[in-house]
PDB file of C-alpha atoms in Angstrom:
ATOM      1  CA  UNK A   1      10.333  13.112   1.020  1.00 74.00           C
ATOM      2  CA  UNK A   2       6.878  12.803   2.021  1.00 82.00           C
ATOM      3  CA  UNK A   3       4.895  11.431   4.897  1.00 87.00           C
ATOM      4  CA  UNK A   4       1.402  10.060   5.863  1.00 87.00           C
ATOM      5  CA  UNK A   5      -0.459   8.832   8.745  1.00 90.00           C
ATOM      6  CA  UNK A   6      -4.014   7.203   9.331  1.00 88.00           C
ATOM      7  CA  UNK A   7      -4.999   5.678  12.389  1.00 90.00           C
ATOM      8  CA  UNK A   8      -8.049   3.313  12.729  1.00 91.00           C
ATOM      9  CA  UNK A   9     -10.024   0.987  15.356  1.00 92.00           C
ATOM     10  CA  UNK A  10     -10.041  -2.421  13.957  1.00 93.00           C
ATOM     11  CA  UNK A  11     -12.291  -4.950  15.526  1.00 90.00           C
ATOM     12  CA  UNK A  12      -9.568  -7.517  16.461  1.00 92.00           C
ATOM     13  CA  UNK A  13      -7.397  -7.713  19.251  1.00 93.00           C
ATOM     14  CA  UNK A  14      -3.898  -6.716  18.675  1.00 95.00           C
ATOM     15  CA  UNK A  15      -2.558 -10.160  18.435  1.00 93.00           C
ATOM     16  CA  UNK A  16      -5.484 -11.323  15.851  1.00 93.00           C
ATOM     17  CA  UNK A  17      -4.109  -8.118  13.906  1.00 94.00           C
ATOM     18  CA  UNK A  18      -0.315  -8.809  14.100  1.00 95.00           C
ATOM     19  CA  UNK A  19      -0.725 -12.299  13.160  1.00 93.00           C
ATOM     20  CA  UNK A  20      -2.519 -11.726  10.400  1.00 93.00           C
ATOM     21  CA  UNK A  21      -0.208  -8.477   8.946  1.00 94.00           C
ATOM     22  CA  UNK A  22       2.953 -10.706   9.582  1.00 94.00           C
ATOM     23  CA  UNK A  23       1.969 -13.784   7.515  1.00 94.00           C
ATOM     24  CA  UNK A  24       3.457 -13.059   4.029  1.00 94.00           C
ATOM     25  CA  UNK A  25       0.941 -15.080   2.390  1.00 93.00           C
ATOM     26  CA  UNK A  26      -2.070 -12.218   2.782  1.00 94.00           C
ATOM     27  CA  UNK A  27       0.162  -8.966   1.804  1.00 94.00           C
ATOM     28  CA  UNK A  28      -1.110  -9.240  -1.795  1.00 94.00           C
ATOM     29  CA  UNK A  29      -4.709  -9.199  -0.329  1.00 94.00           C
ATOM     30  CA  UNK A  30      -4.533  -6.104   1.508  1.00 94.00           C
ATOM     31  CA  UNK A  31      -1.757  -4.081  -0.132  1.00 93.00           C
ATOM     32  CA  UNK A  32      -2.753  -2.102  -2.844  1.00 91.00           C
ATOM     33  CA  UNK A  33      -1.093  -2.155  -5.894  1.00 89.00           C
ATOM     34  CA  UNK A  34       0.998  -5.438  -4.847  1.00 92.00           C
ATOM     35  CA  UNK A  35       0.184  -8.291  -6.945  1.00 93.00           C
ATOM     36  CA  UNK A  36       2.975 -10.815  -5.894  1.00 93.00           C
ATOM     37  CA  UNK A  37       4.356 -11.081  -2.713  1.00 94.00           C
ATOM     38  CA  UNK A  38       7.274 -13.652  -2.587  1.00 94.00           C
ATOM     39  CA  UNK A  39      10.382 -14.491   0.260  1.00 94.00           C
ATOM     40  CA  UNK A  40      13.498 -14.116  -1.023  1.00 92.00           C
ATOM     41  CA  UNK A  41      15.527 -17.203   1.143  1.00 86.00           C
ATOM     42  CA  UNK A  42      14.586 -19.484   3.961  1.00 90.00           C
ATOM     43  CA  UNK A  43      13.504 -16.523   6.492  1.00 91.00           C
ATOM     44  CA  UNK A  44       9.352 -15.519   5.879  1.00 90.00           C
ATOM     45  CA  UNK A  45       9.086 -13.105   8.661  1.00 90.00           C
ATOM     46  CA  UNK A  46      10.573 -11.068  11.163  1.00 92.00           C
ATOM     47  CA  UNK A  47      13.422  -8.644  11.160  1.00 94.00           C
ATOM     48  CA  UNK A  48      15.711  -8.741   8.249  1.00 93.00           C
ATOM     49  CA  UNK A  49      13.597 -11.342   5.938  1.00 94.00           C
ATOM     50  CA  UNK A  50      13.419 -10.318   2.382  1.00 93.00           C
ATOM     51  CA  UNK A  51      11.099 -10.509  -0.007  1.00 94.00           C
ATOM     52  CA  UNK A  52      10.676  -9.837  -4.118  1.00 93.00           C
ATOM     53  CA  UNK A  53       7.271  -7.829  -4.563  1.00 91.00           C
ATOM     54  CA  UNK A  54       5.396  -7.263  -8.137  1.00 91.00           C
ATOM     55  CA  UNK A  55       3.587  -4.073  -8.273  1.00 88.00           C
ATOM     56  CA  UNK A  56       0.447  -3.874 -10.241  1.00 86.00           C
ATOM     57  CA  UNK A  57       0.714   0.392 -11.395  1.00 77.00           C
ATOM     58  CA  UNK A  58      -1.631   0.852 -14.162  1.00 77.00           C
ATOM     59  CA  UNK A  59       0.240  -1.308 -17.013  1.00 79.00           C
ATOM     60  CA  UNK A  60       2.955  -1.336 -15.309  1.00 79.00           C
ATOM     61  CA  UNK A  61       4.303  -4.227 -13.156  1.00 83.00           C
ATOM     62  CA  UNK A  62       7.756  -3.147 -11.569  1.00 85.00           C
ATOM     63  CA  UNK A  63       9.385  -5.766  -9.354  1.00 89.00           C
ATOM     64  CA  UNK A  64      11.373  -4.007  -6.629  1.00 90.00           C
ATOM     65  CA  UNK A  65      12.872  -5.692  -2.960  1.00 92.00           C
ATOM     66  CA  UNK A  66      10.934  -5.265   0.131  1.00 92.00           C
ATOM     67  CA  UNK A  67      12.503  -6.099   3.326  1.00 94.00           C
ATOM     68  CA  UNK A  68      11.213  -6.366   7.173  1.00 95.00           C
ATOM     69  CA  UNK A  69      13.320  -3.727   8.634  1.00 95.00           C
ATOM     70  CA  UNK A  70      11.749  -3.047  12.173  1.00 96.00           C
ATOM     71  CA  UNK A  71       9.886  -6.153  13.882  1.00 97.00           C
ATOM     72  CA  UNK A  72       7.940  -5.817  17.505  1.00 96.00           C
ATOM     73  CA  UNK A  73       5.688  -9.190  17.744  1.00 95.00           C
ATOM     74  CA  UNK A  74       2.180  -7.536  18.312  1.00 95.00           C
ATOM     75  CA  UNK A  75       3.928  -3.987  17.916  1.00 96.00           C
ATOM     76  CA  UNK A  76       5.328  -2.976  14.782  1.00 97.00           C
ATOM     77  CA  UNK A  77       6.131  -4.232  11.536  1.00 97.00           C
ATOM     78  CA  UNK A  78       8.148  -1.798   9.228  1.00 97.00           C
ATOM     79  CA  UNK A  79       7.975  -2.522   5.071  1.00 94.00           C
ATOM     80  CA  UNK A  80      11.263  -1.003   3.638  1.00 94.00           C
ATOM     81  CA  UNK A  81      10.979  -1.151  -0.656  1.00 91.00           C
ATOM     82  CA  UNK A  82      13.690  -0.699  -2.646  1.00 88.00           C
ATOM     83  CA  UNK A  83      14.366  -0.938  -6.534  1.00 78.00           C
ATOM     84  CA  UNK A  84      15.787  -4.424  -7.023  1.00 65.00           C
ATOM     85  CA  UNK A  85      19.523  -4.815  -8.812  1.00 55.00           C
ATOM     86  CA  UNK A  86      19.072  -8.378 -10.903  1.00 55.00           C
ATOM     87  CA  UNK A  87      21.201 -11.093  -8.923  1.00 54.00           C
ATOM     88  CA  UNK A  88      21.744  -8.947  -6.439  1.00 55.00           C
ATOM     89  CA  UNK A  89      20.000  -7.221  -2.941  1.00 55.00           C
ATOM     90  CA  UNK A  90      18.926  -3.750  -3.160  1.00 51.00           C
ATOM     91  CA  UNK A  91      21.734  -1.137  -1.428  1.00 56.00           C
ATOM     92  CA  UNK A  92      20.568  -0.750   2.035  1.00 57.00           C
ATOM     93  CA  UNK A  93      20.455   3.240   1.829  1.00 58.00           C
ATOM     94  CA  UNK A  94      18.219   3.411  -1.111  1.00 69.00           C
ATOM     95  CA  UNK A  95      14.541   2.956  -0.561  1.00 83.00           C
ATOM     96  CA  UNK A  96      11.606   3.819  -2.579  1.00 84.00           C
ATOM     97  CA  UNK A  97       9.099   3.958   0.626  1.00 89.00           C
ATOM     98  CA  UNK A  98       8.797   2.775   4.028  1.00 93.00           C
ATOM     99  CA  UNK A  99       5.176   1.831   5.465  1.00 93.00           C
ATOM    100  CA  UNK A 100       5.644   1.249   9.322  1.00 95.00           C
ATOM    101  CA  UNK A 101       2.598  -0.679  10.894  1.00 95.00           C
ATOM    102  CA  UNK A 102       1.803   0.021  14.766  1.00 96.00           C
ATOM    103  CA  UNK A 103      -0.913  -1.979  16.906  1.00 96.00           C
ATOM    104  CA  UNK A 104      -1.868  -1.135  20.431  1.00 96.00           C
ATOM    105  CA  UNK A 105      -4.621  -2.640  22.428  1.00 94.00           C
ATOM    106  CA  UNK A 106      -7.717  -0.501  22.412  1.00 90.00           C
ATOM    107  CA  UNK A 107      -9.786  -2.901  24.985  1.00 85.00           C
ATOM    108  CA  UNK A 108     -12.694  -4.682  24.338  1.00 86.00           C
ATOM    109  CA  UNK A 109     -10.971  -7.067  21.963  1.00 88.00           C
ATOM    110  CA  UNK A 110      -9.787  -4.185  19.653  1.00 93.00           C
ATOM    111  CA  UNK A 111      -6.964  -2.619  18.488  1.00 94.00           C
ATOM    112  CA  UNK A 112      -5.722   0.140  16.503  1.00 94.00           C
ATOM    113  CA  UNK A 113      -3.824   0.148  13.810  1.00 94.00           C
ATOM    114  CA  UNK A 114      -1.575   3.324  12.715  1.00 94.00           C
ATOM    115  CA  UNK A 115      -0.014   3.148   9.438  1.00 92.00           C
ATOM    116  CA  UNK A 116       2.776   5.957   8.484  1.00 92.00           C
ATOM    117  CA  UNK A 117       4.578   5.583   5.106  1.00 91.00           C
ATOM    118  CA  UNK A 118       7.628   7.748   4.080  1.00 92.00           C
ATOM    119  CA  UNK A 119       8.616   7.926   0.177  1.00 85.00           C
ATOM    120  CA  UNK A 120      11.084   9.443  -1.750  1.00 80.00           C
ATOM    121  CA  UNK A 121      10.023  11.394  -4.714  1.00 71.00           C
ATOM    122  CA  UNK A 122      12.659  11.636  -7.890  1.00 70.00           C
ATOM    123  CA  UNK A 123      15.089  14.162  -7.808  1.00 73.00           C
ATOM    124  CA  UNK A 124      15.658  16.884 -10.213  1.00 73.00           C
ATOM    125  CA  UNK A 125      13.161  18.744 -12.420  1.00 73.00           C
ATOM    126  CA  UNK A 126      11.074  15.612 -13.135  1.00 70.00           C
ATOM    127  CA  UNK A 127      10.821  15.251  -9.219  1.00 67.00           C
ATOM    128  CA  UNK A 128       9.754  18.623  -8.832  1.00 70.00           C
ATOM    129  CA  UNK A 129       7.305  18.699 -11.570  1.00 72.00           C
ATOM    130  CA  UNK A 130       5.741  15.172 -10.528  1.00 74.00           C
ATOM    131  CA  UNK A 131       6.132  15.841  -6.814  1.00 77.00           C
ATOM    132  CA  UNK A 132       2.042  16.729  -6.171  1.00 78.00           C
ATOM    133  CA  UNK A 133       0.825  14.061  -8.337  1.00 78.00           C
ATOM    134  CA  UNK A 134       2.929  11.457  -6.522  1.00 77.00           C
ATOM    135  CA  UNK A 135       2.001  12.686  -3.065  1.00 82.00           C
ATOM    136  CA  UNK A 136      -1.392  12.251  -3.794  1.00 83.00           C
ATOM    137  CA  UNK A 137      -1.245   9.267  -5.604  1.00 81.00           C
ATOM    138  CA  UNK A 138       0.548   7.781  -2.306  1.00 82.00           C
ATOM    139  CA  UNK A 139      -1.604   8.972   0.080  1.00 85.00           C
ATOM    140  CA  UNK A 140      -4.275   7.119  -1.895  1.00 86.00           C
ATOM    141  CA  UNK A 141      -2.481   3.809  -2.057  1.00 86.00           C
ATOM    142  CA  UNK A 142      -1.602   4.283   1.724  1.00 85.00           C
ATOM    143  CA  UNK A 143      -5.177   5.014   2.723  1.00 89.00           C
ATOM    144  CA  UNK A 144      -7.108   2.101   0.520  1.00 90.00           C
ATOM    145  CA  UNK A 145      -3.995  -0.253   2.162  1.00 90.00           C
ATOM    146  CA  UNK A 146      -4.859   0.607   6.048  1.00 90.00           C
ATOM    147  CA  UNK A 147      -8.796   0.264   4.484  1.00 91.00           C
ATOM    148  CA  UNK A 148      -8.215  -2.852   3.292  1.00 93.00           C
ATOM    149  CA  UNK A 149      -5.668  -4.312   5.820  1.00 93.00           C
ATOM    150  CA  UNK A 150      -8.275  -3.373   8.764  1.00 93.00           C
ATOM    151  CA  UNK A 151     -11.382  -5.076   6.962  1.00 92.00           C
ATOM    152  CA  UNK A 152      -9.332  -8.245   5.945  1.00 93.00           C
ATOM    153  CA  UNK A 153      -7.920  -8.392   9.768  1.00 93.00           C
ATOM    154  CA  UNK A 154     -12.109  -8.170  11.028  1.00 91.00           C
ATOM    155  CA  UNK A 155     -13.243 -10.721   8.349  1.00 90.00           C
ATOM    156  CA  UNK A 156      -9.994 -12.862   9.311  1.00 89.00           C
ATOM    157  CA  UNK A 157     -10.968 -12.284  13.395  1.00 88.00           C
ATOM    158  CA  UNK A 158     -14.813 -13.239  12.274  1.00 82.00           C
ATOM    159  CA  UNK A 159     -16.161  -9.655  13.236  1.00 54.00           C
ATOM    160  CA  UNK A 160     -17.433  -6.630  11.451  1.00 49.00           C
ATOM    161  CA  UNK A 161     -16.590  -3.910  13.096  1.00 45.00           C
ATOM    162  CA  UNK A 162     -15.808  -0.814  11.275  1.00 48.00           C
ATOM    163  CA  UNK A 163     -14.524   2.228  12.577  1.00 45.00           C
ATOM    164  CA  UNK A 164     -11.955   5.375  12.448  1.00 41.00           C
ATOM    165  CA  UNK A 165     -10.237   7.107  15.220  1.00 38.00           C
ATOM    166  CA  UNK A 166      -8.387  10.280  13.985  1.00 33.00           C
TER     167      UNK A 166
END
């Protein structure tokens, strides 16, 4: 398993940031590698909604379950993937990666925003022998996401503010 953390100041106040982060509709915007982000159901947000998500990796374009699995309003919202079974939900104890999304007021109007994603490499020799390239390649895909997520939340709040707190 791996593990990664950034931290940054985004120029919105924590419920600017939350409300934009929880509306389904902008995940493909600011989550790399996701091309399509779509609920699965009648239930769009908050704990326990479900949702089918295309990946865009290289040329290929898995499409694996993604469900809401820890939900604070302006707090915490906690992505859970998981490969996707055709017809059927993903088995709750097997998931790909978890990216857990934490706001707290800075002052001033601004918040930060702490991202922290877990994954689970393969097992096995191919795990093994993969296991640096994937870490890397993940703490990547985690870092341009917070970069992204934080200058889509400004542009959404109308400011441009940019800047990192370790």
């Amino acid at each position: 398993m791996g593990h990664f953390k950034y931290a940054s100041d985004v120029g919105a106040p924590v419920e600017v940031a939350f409300t934009y982060t929880d509306n389904h509709q902008f995940v493909p915007d600011w989550a790399f590698g996701v091309a399509d982000f779509e609920p699965v159901g009648d239930l769009d947000h908050g704990s326990g909604a479900v949702f089918t998500t295309t990946l865009r990796v290289g040329l290929w374009h898995p499409t694996v379950e993604c469900e809401i699995t820890d939900y604070r309003r302006n707090a915490v919202i906690e992505y859970t993937l998981r490969r996707r079974r055709t017809g059927k939900p993903a088995p709750a104890g097997s998931p790909l990666a978890v990216l857990s999304l934490r706001f707290d007021p800075l002052g001033y109007g601004r918040a930060v925003l702490t991202s922290e994603t877990e994954y689970w490499a393969p097992q096995g020799l191919t795990g093994r022998l993969l296991s640096r390239m994937l870490a890397a390649a993940v703490q990547s895909m985690v870092r341009r996401t917070e970069s992204q997520l934080r200058r889509e939340i400004e542009e959404f709040h109308g400011t441009d503010l940019v800047g990192r707190i370790a």
